[in-house]
CSV table of N, CA and C in Angstrom, one decimal:
chain,number,residue,atom,x,y,z
A,1,UNK,N,124.7,32.2,158.4
A,1,UNK,CA,125.1,33.6,158.4
A,1,UNK,C,123.8,34.4,158.8
A,2,UNK,N,123.8,35.3,159.7
A,2,UNK,CA,122.8,36.2,160.0
A,2,UNK,C,122.4,37.0,159.0
A,3,UNK,N,120.7,37.5,159.4
A,3,UNK,CA,120.5,38.5,158.3
A,3,UNK,C,121.2,39.5,158.2
A,4,UNK,N,121.6,40.4,159.1
A,4,UNK,CA,122.1,41.6,158.9
A,4,UNK,C,123.7,41.6,158.1
A,5,UNK,N,124.3,40.0,158.5
A,5,UNK,CA,125.5,39.8,157.6
A,5,UNK,C,124.9,39.6,156.2
A,6,UNK,N,124.1,39.1,156.0
A,6,UNK,CA,123.7,39.1,154.8
A,6,UNK,C,123.3,39.9,153.9
A,7,UNK,N,122.6,40.6,154.5
A,7,UNK,CA,122.4,42.4,153.8
A,7,UNK,C,123.4,43.2,153.7
A,8,UNK,N,124.5,43.1,154.5
A,8,UNK,CA,125.7,43.8,154.5
A,8,UNK,C,126.6,43.2,153.4
A,9,UNK,N,126.8,42.2,153.2
A,9,UNK,CA,127.4,41.5,152.2
A,9,UNK,C,126.7,41.6,151.0
A,10,UNK,N,125.6,41.9,150.6
A,10,UNK,CA,125.1,41.8,149.4
A,10,UNK,C,124.9,43.4,149.0
A,11,UNK,N,125.0,44.5,150.0
A,11,UNK,CA,125.0,45.8,149.8
A,11,UNK,C,126.6,46.0,149.0
A,12,UNK,N,127.7,45.3,149.9
A,12,UNK,CA,129.2,45.5,149.3
A,12,UNK,C,129.1,44.7,148.1
A,13,UNK,N,128.4,43.5,147.8
A,13,UNK,CA,128.4,43.1,146.3
A,13,UNK,C,127.8,44.0,145.2
A,14,UNK,N,126.7,44.4,145.7
A,14,UNK,CA,126.0,45.4,144.8
A,14,UNK,C,127.0,47.0,144.4
A,15,UNK,N,127.6,47.2,145.6
A,15,UNK,CA,128.4,48.6,145.2
A,15,UNK,C,129.7,48.1,144.4
A,16,UNK,N,130.0,46.7,144.5
A,16,UNK,CA,131.0,46.3,143.6
A,16,UNK,C,130.7,46.5,142.0
A,17,UNK,N,129.3,45.7,141.8
A,17,UNK,CA,129.0,45.8,140.5
A,17,UNK,C,128.3,46.8,139.8
A,18,UNK,N,128.2,47.9,140.7
A,18,UNK,CA,127.8,49.1,140.0
A,18,UNK,C,128.7,50.0,139.5
A,19,UNK,N,128.7,50.1,138.2
A,19,UNK,CA,129.7,51.1,137.5
A,19,UNK,C,129.3,52.5,137.8
A,20,UNK,N,130.3,53.4,138.0
A,20,UNK,CA,130.0,54.8,138.1
A,20,UNK,C,130.2,55.2,136.4
A,21,UNK,N,129.0,56.0,135.9
A,21,UNK,CA,129.0,56.7,134.7
A,21,UNK,C,129.4,58.3,134.9
A,22,UNK,N,130.1,58.6,133.9
A,22,UNK,CA,130.7,60.0,133.5
A,22,UNK,C,129.8,60.7,132.8
A,23,UNK,N,129.7,61.7,132.3
A,23,UNK,CA,128.8,62.3,131.4
A,23,UNK,C,128.5,61.9,129.9
A,24,UNK,N,130.1,61.4,130.0
A,24,UNK,CA,129.8,61.0,128.2
A,24,UNK,C,129.4,59.7,128.1
A,25,UNK,N,129.4,58.9,129.3
A,25,UNK,CA,128.8,57.4,129.4
A,25,UNK,C,127.3,57.6,129.4
A,26,UNK,N,126.7,58.7,130.1
A,26,UNK,CA,125.5,58.8,130.2
A,26,UNK,C,124.9,59.4,128.7
A,27,UNK,N,125.5,60.3,128.1
A,27,UNK,CA,125.2,60.6,126.8
A,27,UNK,C,125.3,59.1,125.8
A,28,UNK,N,126.3,58.7,125.7
A,28,UNK,CA,126.2,57.2,124.9
A,28,UNK,C,125.3,56.4,125.2
A,29,UNK,N,124.7,56.2,126.6
A,29,UNK,CA,123.7,55.4,126.8
A,29,UNK,C,122.5,55.7,126.3
A,30,UNK,N,122.3,57.0,126.1
A,30,UNK,CA,121.1,57.8,125.9
A,30,UNK,C,120.9,57.7,124.5
A,31,UNK,N,122.1,58.0,123.6
A,31,UNK,CA,121.9,57.6,122.2
A,31,UNK,C,121.6,56.1,122.1
A,32,UNK,N,122.1,55.1,122.6
A,32,UNK,CA,121.9,53.8,122.4
A,32,UNK,C,120.4,53.4,122.6
A,33,UNK,N,119.8,54.2,123.7
A,33,UNK,CA,118.7,53.4,124.3
A,33,UNK,C,117.4,54.3,122.9
A,34,UNK,N,118.0,55.5,122.6
A,34,UNK,CA,117.1,56.1,121.4
A,34,UNK,C,117.2,55.3,120.3
A,35,UNK,N,118.5,54.9,119.7
A,35,UNK,CA,118.8,54.1,118.7
A,35,UNK,C,119.8,53.3,119.1
A,36,UNK,N,119.6,51.8,119.2
A,36,UNK,CA,120.6,51.1,119.5
A,36,UNK,C,121.3,50.4,118.1
A,37,UNK,N,121.2,51.0,117.1
A,37,UNK,CA,121.9,50.8,115.3
A,37,UNK,C,122.5,52.0,115.4
A,38,UNK,N,122.5,52.7,116.2
A,38,UNK,CA,123.4,54.1,115.7
A,38,UNK,C,124.9,53.6,115.4
A,39,UNK,N,125.4,54.4,114.6
A,39,UNK,CA,126.7,54.5,113.9
A,39,UNK,C,127.6,55.0,115.1
A,40,UNK,N,129.1,54.3,115.2
A,40,UNK,CA,129.9,54.9,116.2
A,40,UNK,C,130.2,56.3,115.9
A,41,UNK,N,129.9,57.0,114.4
A,41,UNK,CA,130.3,58.2,114.4
A,41,UNK,C,128.9,59.2,114.9
A,42,UNK,N,127.8,58.5,114.6
A,42,UNK,CA,126.5,59.1,115.5
A,42,UNK,C,126.6,59.0,117.0
A,43,UNK,N,127.3,57.7,117.6
A,43,UNK,CA,127.1,58.0,119.1
A,43,UNK,C,128.3,58.8,119.3
A,44,UNK,N,129.5,59.0,118.7
A,44,UNK,CA,130.6,60.0,119.2
A,44,UNK,C,130.0,61.4,118.8
A,45,UNK,N,129.5,61.8,117.9
A,45,UNK,CA,128.5,62.8,117.9
A,45,UNK,C,128.0,63.5,119.3
A,46,UNK,N,127.0,62.3,119.6
A,46,UNK,CA,126.0,62.4,120.4
A,46,UNK,C,126.5,62.7,122.0
A,47,UNK,N,127.9,62.0,121.9
A,47,UNK,CA,128.7,61.9,123.7
A,47,UNK,C,129.5,62.9,123.8
A,48,UNK,N,129.8,63.6,122.4
A,48,UNK,CA,131.1,64.5,122.3
A,48,UNK,C,132.3,63.8,122.0
A,49,UNK,N,132.5,63.0,121.4
A,49,UNK,CA,133.6,61.8,121.5
A,49,UNK,C,134.0,61.4,120.2
A,50,UNK,N,135.4,61.3,120.1
A,50,UNK,CA,135.6,60.5,118.2
A,50,UNK,C,134.8,59.1,118.4
A,51,UNK,N,134.6,58.8,117.2
A,51,UNK,CA,134.1,57.6,116.7
A,51,UNK,C,134.7,56.5,117.6
A,52,UNK,N,136.3,56.1,117.6
A,52,UNK,CA,136.7,55.4,118.3
A,52,UNK,C,136.9,55.3,119.8
A,53,UNK,N,136.5,56.4,120.3
A,53,UNK,CA,136.5,56.7,121.7
A,53,UNK,C,135.2,56.1,122.2
A,54,UNK,N,134.1,56.6,121.2
A,54,UNK,CA,132.8,56.1,121.5
A,54,UNK,C,132.6,54.5,121.6
A,55,UNK,N,133.4,54.0,120.5
A,55,UNK,CA,133.3,52.5,120.1
A,55,UNK,C,133.9,51.8,121.5
A,56,UNK,N,135.1,52.7,122.3
A,56,UNK,CA,136.0,52.1,123.3
A,56,UNK,C,135.0,52.1,124.5
A,57,UNK,N,134.3,53.1,124.8
A,57,UNK,CA,133.2,53.3,126.0
A,57,UNK,C,131.9,52.2,125.7
A,58,UNK,N,131.6,52.2,124.2
A,58,UNK,CA,130.5,51.1,124.3
A,58,UNK,C,130.8,50.0,124.6
A,59,UNK,N,131.8,49.5,124.1
A,59,UNK,CA,132.6,48.1,124.4
A,59,UNK,C,132.6,47.8,126.1
A,60,UNK,N,133.1,48.8,126.6
A,60,UNK,CA,133.3,48.9,128.3
A,60,UNK,C,131.8,48.8,128.8
A,61,UNK,N,131.0,49.4,128.3
A,61,UNK,CA,129.5,49.2,128.8
A,61,UNK,C,129.0,47.8,128.7
A,62,UNK,N,129.2,47.3,127.6
A,62,UNK,CA,129.1,46.1,127.3
A,62,UNK,C,129.8,44.9,128.3
A,63,UNK,N,130.8,45.3,128.4
A,63,UNK,CA,132.0,44.3,129.2
A,63,UNK,C,131.6,44.2,130.6
A,64,UNK,N,130.8,45.3,131.1
A,64,UNK,CA,130.4,45.4,132.2
A,64,UNK,C,129.1,45.3,132.8
A,65,UNK,N,128.5,44.8,131.6
A,65,UNK,CA,127.2,44.0,131.7
A,65,UNK,C,125.9,45.3,131.9
A,66,UNK,N,126.5,46.5,131.7
A,66,UNK,CA,125.5,47.6,131.8
A,66,UNK,C,124.8,47.8,130.2
A,67,UNK,N,125.1,47.5,129.3
A,67,UNK,CA,124.6,47.1,128.2
A,67,UNK,C,124.6,45.6,127.8
A,68,UNK,N,123.4,45.2,128.2
A,68,UNK,CA,123.0,43.6,127.7
A,68,UNK,C,123.3,42.9,126.3
A,69,UNK,N,122.5,43.8,125.5
A,69,UNK,CA,122.3,43.4,124.4
A,69,UNK,C,121.5,44.3,123.5
A,70,UNK,N,121.1,44.1,122.4
A,70,UNK,CA,120.5,45.1,121.5
A,70,UNK,C,119.7,44.3,120.7
A,71,UNK,N,118.1,44.9,121.1
A,71,UNK,CA,116.9,43.9,120.2
A,71,UNK,C,116.3,45.0,119.7
A,72,UNK,N,115.3,44.3,118.8
A,72,UNK,CA,114.2,45.0,118.0
A,72,UNK,C,113.0,45.2,119.1
A,73,UNK,N,112.6,46.2,118.9
A,73,UNK,CA,111.1,47.0,119.6
A,73,UNK,C,109.9,46.4,118.8
A,74,UNK,N,109.5,45.3,119.0
A,74,UNK,CA,108.4,44.9,118.1
A,74,UNK,C,107.0,45.4,118.7
A,75,UNK,N,106.3,45.9,117.7
A,75,UNK,CA,105.1,46.5,117.9
A,75,UNK,C,104.2,45.2,118.0
A,76,UNK,N,104.3,44.4,119.5
A,76,UNK,CA,103.2,43.4,119.0
A,76,UNK,C,101.7,43.5,118.9
A,77,UNK,N,101.2,44.6,119.1
A,77,UNK,CA,99.7,45.1,118.6
A,77,UNK,C,99.6,44.7,116.8
A,78,UNK,N,100.8,45.2,116.1
A,78,UNK,CA,100.8,45.2,114.6
A,78,UNK,C,100.7,43.4,114.1
A,79,UNK,N,101.1,42.9,115.1
A,79,UNK,CA,101.5,41.4,114.8
A,79,UNK,C,100.3,40.9,115.6
A,80,UNK,N,99.2,41.5,116.0
A,80,UNK,CA,98.0,40.8,116.4
A,80,UNK,C,97.8,40.5,117.5
A,81,UNK,N,98.6,40.8,118.4
A,81,UNK,CA,98.6,40.7,119.8
A,81,UNK,C,98.4,42.1,120.8
A,82,UNK,N,97.2,42.4,120.6
A,82,UNK,CA,96.6,43.8,121.1
A,82,UNK,C,96.4,43.7,122.3
A,83,UNK,N,96.2,42.7,123.0
A,83,UNK,CA,95.7,42.7,124.6
A,83,UNK,C,96.9,42.3,125.3
A,84,UNK,N,97.4,43.4,126.4
A,84,UNK,CA,98.1,42.9,127.5
A,84,UNK,C,97.7,42.9,128.6
A,85,UNK,N,98.0,41.2,129.4
A,85,UNK,CA,97.5,40.7,130.4
A,85,UNK,C,98.5,40.7,131.6
A,86,UNK,N,97.9,41.4,132.8
A,86,UNK,CA,98.9,41.1,134.0
A,86,UNK,C,98.4,39.9,134.7
A,87,UNK,N,99.1,38.9,135.3
A,87,UNK,CA,98.2,37.7,135.8
A,87,UNK,C,99.3,37.7,137.0
A,88,UNK,N,98.3,37.8,138.4
A,88,UNK,CA,99.6,37.5,139.5
A,88,UNK,C,98.9,36.0,140.0
A,89,UNK,N,100.2,35.5,140.4
A,89,UNK,CA,99.7,34.2,141.1
A,89,UNK,C,100.7,33.9,142.3
A,90,UNK,N,99.9,33.4,142.9
A,90,UNK,CA,100.2,32.5,144.4
A,90,UNK,C,100.3,31.1,144.2
A,91,UNK,N,101.5,30.9,144.8
A,91,UNK,CA,102.2,29.3,144.8
A,91,UNK,C,101.5,28.7,146.2
A,92,UNK,N,101.0,27.5,146.0
A,92,UNK,CA,100.6,26.8,147.3
A,92,UNK,C,101.8,26.7,148.3
A,93,UNK,N,103.1,26.9,147.9
A,93,UNK,CA,104.3,26.7,149.0
A,93,UNK,C,105.2,27.8,148.1
A,94,UNK,N,106.0,28.3,149.1
A,94,UNK,CA,107.3,29.0,148.4
A,94,UNK,C,108.6,28.1,148.9
A,95,UNK,N,108.4,27.0,148.9
A,95,UNK,CA,109.5,26.2,148.7
A,95,UNK,C,110.7,26.2,147.3
A,96,UNK,N,111.7,25.8,147.8
A,96,UNK,CA,112.5,25.9,146.6
A,96,UNK,C,111.9,25.3,145.4
A,97,UNK,N,111.7,24.0,145.6
A,97,UNK,CA,111.0,23.0,144.8
A,97,UNK,C,109.7,23.6,144.3
A,98,UNK,N,108.6,24.0,144.9
A,98,UNK,CA,107.8,24.8,144.2
A,98,UNK,C,108.0,26.1,143.2
A,99,UNK,N,108.9,26.9,143.9
A,99,UNK,CA,109.5,27.9,143.2
A,99,UNK,C,110.0,27.4,141.6
A,100,UNK,N,110.9,26.4,141.9
A,100,UNK,CA,111.8,26.0,140.8
A,100,UNK,C,111.0,25.2,139.8
A,101,UNK,N,110.1,24.3,140.1
A,101,UNK,CA,109.2,23.8,139.2
A,101,UNK,C,108.2,24.9,138.3
A,102,UNK,N,107.9,26.1,139.0
A,102,UNK,CA,106.6,27.0,138.6
A,102,UNK,C,107.7,27.6,137.4
A,103,UNK,N,109.0,28.1,137.9
A,103,UNK,CA,109.8,29.1,137.1
A,103,UNK,C,110.4,28.4,135.8
A,104,UNK,N,110.2,27.0,136.0
A,104,UNK,CA,110.6,26.2,134.6
A,104,UNK,C,109.6,26.0,133.8
A,105,UNK,N,108.3,25.9,134.2
A,105,UNK,CA,107.5,25.7,133.4
A,105,UNK,C,107.0,27.2,133.0
A,106,UNK,N,107.0,28.4,133.6
A,106,UNK,CA,106.7,29.4,132.9
A,106,UNK,C,107.7,29.7,131.8
A,107,UNK,N,109.3,29.3,132.0
A,107,UNK,CA,110.3,29.7,130.8
A,107,UNK,C,109.9,28.7,129.6
A,108,UNK,N,108.8,27.8,129.8
A,108,UNK,CA,108.5,27.0,128.6
A,108,UNK,C,107.5,27.4,127.8
A,109,UNK,N,106.7,28.4,128.7
A,109,UNK,CA,105.1,28.7,128.2
A,109,UNK,C,105.4,29.9,127.0
A,110,UNK,N,104.7,29.7,126.0
A,110,UNK,CA,105.0,30.4,124.9
A,110,UNK,C,104.0,31.6,124.7
A,111,UNK,N,103.4,32.2,125.7
A,111,UNK,CA,102.3,33.3,125.8
A,111,UNK,C,102.6,34.2,126.6
A,112,UNK,N,103.9,34.0,127.8
A,112,UNK,CA,104.5,34.5,128.8
A,112,UNK,C,105.4,35.4,128.3
A,113,UNK,N,105.2,36.8,128.5
A,113,UNK,CA,106.6,37.4,127.8
A,113,UNK,C,107.7,37.9,129.0
A,114,UNK,N,106.8,38.1,130.0
A,114,UNK,CA,107.9,38.4,131.3
A,114,UNK,C,107.2,37.8,132.8
A,115,UNK,N,108.1,37.8,133.4
A,115,UNK,CA,107.7,37.0,134.6
A,115,UNK,C,108.7,37.4,135.8
A,116,UNK,N,108.1,38.1,136.7
A,116,UNK,CA,108.8,38.4,137.9
A,116,UNK,C,108.5,37.9,139.7
A,117,UNK,N,109.3,37.6,140.1
A,117,UNK,CA,109.2,36.9,141.4
A,117,UNK,C,108.8,38.3,142.1
A,118,UNK,N,107.7,38.3,143.0
A,118,UNK,CA,107.3,39.5,143.8
A,118,UNK,C,107.5,39.3,145.2
A,119,UNK,N,107.6,40.4,146.0
A,119,UNK,CA,107.1,40.4,147.3
A,119,UNK,C,105.9,40.8,147.7
A,120,UNK,N,105.3,40.6,148.7
A,120,UNK,CA,104.3,41.0,149.1
A,120,UNK,C,103.1,39.8,149.0
A,121,UNK,N,101.9,40.1,148.6
A,121,UNK,CA,100.7,38.9,148.6
A,121,UNK,C,100.7,37.9,147.6
A,122,UNK,N,101.1,38.3,146.7
A,122,UNK,CA,101.4,37.5,145.4
A,122,UNK,C,102.8,37.0,145.4
A,123,UNK,N,103.1,35.8,144.7
A,123,UNK,CA,104.5,35.2,144.5
A,123,UNK,C,105.1,36.0,143.2
A,124,UNK,N,104.2,35.8,142.2
A,124,UNK,CA,104.8,36.3,140.9
A,124,UNK,C,103.6,37.1,140.0
A,125,UNK,N,104.3,37.8,139.0
A,125,UNK,CA,103.6,38.9,138.4
A,125,UNK,C,104.0,38.6,136.6
A,126,UNK,N,103.1,38.0,136.1
A,126,UNK,CA,103.4,37.6,134.6
A,126,UNK,C,102.8,38.6,133.9
A,127,UNK,N,103.2,39.1,132.7
A,127,UNK,CA,102.9,39.5,131.6
A,127,UNK,C,102.6,38.8,130.4
A,128,UNK,N,101.3,38.4,129.9
A,128,UNK,CA,101.1,37.9,128.9
A,128,UNK,C,100.8,38.9,127.6
A,129,UNK,N,101.0,38.4,126.4
A,129,UNK,CA,100.3,39.1,125.2
A,129,UNK,C,99.3,38.4,124.8
A,130,UNK,N,98.0,38.9,124.3
A,130,UNK,CA,97.2,37.7,123.6
A,130,UNK,C,96.5,38.5,122.3
A,131,UNK,N,95.9,38.0,121.5
A,131,UNK,CA,95.3,38.9,120.5
A,131,UNK,C,93.7,39.2,121.1
A,132,UNK,N,93.3,38.5,122.0
A,132,UNK,CA,91.9,39.3,122.4
A,132,UNK,C,91.5,38.6,123.9
A,133,UNK,N,90.3,39.1,124.8
A,133,UNK,CA,90.2,38.2,125.7
A,133,UNK,C,89.9,37.1,125.5
A,134,UNK,N,89.2,36.4,124.4
A,134,UNK,CA,88.8,35.5,124.1
A,134,UNK,C,90.2,34.5,123.7
A,135,UNK,N,91.0,35.3,123.1
A,135,UNK,CA,92.5,34.5,123.0
A,135,UNK,C,93.1,34.3,124.5
A,136,UNK,N,92.8,35.1,125.3
A,136,UNK,CA,93.6,34.9,126.4
A,136,UNK,C,93.1,33.7,127.4
A,137,UNK,N,91.4,33.3,127.4
A,137,UNK,CA,91.0,32.7,128.0
A,137,UNK,C,91.4,31.2,127.5
A,138,UNK,N,91.7,31.2,126.2
A,138,UNK,CA,92.8,29.9,125.6
A,138,UNK,C,93.6,29.8,126.1
A,139,UNK,N,94.5,30.5,126.5
A,139,UNK,CA,95.9,30.8,127.0
A,139,UNK,C,95.8,30.4,128.4
A,140,UNK,N,94.8,31.1,129.1
A,140,UNK,CA,94.5,30.6,130.6
A,140,UNK,C,94.3,29.3,130.8
A,141,UNK,N,93.5,28.6,129.9
A,141,UNK,CA,93.0,27.1,130.3
A,141,UNK,C,94.0,26.5,129.6
A,142,UNK,N,94.7,26.7,128.8
A,142,UNK,CA,95.7,25.7,128.2
A,142,UNK,C,97.4,26.0,128.7
A,143,UNK,N,97.6,27.3,129.4
A,143,UNK,CA,99.0,27.4,129.8
A,143,UNK,C,98.8,27.8,131.6
A,144,UNK,N,98.3,28.7,131.5
A,144,UNK,CA,98.5,29.3,133.1
A,144,UNK,C,97.8,28.2,134.2
A,145,UNK,N,96.7,27.9,133.9
A,145,UNK,CA,96.1,27.2,134.7
A,145,UNK,C,96.6,25.9,134.9
A,146,UNK,N,97.7,25.2,134.0
A,146,UNK,CA,98.1,24.1,134.1
A,146,UNK,C,99.7,24.2,134.7
A,147,UNK,N,100.1,25.6,135.0
A,147,UNK,CA,101.2,25.7,135.7
A,147,UNK,C,101.3,25.0,137.1
A,148,UNK,N,102.7,24.2,137.4
A,148,UNK,CA,102.7,23.7,138.6
A,148,UNK,C,102.7,24.5,140.0
A,149,UNK,N,101.7,24.1,141.2
A,149,UNK,CA,101.9,24.3,142.0
A,149,UNK,C,101.1,25.8,142.5
A,150,UNK,N,100.2,26.0,141.6
A,150,UNK,CA,99.4,27.3,141.9
A,150,UNK,C,98.4,27.3,142.5
A,151,UNK,N,98.2,27.8,143.5
A,151,UNK,CA,97.0,28.2,144.3
A,151,UNK,C,96.2,29.3,144.1
A,152,UNK,N,96.5,30.4,143.4
A,152,UNK,CA,95.4,31.5,143.0
A,152,UNK,C,95.9,32.2,141.9
A,153,UNK,N,95.1,32.6,141.2
A,153,UNK,CA,95.4,33.3,140.0
A,153,UNK,C,94.4,34.4,139.6
A,154,UNK,N,94.8,35.6,139.6
A,154,UNK,CA,94.4,36.9,139.4
A,154,UNK,C,94.8,37.3,138.3
A,155,UNK,N,93.7,38.1,137.4
A,155,UNK,CA,93.9,38.5,136.2
A,155,UNK,C,93.4,40.3,135.8
A,156,UNK,N,94.4,41.0,135.5
A,156,UNK,CA,94.0,42.2,135.1
A,156,UNK,C,94.4,42.7,133.5
A,157,UNK,N,93.5,43.3,132.6
A,157,UNK,CA,93.7,43.7,131.5
A,157,UNK,C,94.2,45.0,131.3
A,158,UNK,N,95.5,45.2,130.9
A,158,UNK,CA,95.7,46.7,130.4
A,158,UNK,C,94.8,47.4,129.6
A,159,UNK,N,94.5,48.6,130.0
A,159,UNK,CA,93.8,49.5,129.0
A,159,UNK,C,94.4,50.3,128.0
A,160,UNK,N,95.6,50.8,128.2
A,160,UNK,CA,96.6,51.2,127.7
A,160,UNK,C,97.7,51.6,128.3
A,161,UNK,N,98.8,51.4,127.2
A,161,UNK,CA,100.4,51.7,127.7
A,161,UNK,C,100.6,53.2,127.9
A,162,UNK,N,101.1,53.7,128.9
A,162,UNK,CA,101.2,55.0,129.1
A,162,UNK,C,102.6,55.2,129.0
A,163,UNK,N,103.6,54.3,129.7
A,163,UNK,CA,105.0,54.2,129.6
A,163,UNK,C,105.6,53.4,129.2
A,164,UNK,N,106.5,53.1,128.4
A,164,UNK,CA,107.2,52.1,128.5
A,164,UNK,C,108.7,52.2,127.8
A,165,UNK,N,109.7,52.3,129.0
A,165,UNK,CA,110.9,52.8,128.8
A,165,UNK,C,112.1,51.5,129.4
A,166,UNK,N,113.0,51.4,128.8
A,166,UNK,CA,114.1,50.3,129.3
A,166,UNK,C,114.9,50.8,130.1
A,167,UNK,N,114.9,52.3,130.2
A,167,UNK,CA,115.9,52.8,131.1
A,167,UNK,C,115.3,54.0,132.0
A,168,UNK,N,115.1,54.2,133.6
A,168,UNK,CA,114.8,55.5,134.3
A,168,UNK,C,115.6,56.8,133.3
A,169,UNK,N,114.8,57.7,132.9
A,169,UNK,CA,115.6,58.9,132.2
A,169,UNK,C,116.6,59.6,133.6
A,170,UNK,N,116.2,59.2,134.7
A,170,UNK,CA,117.1,59.9,135.9
A,170,UNK,C,118.7,59.2,135.5
A,171,UNK,N,118.5,58.2,135.0
A,171,UNK,CA,120.2,57.3,135.1
A,171,UNK,C,120.8,58.3,134.1
A,172,UNK,N,120.3,58.4,132.9
A,172,UNK,CA,120.6,59.1,131.7
A,172,UNK,C,121.0,60.6,131.8
A,173,UNK,N,120.7,61.2,132.7
A,173,UNK,CA,121.2,62.6,133.0
A,173,UNK,C,120.3,63.9,132.4
């Protein structure tokens, strides 16, 4: 399959996966993002719907995969993990085998909270939470440096979190 055919098919698939949201859906999502434990009455009030209509729409959003779950927003700093560390990784190869081995190892790493496959100069961006710079040094030696097929590791420490959203506000209207 040629590149353009692949891109065209990917765009069609993406369009089929995208669900169009009306104003009530956006209000419902905004209420859920603000309070994932909101009652059906609270969701209905926020979206201008009856509680049963809000429940049906919430279920439709879940069934469509737009709402993927409900999680506690844990303050890791209060649990002693005050350092947020961004780690860029370059592998020695971009083969399926190399990437698969790396991704499997990352999934088992107890200190990595996010991992993104990237475009550009680096292959992966990891987010690690640590108690301190000294704690990160241990994590680096015992976890990061032992990941398979790594050619280069670059580390940056976040000074302060400025924005932390689960949804871009423009999607919620």
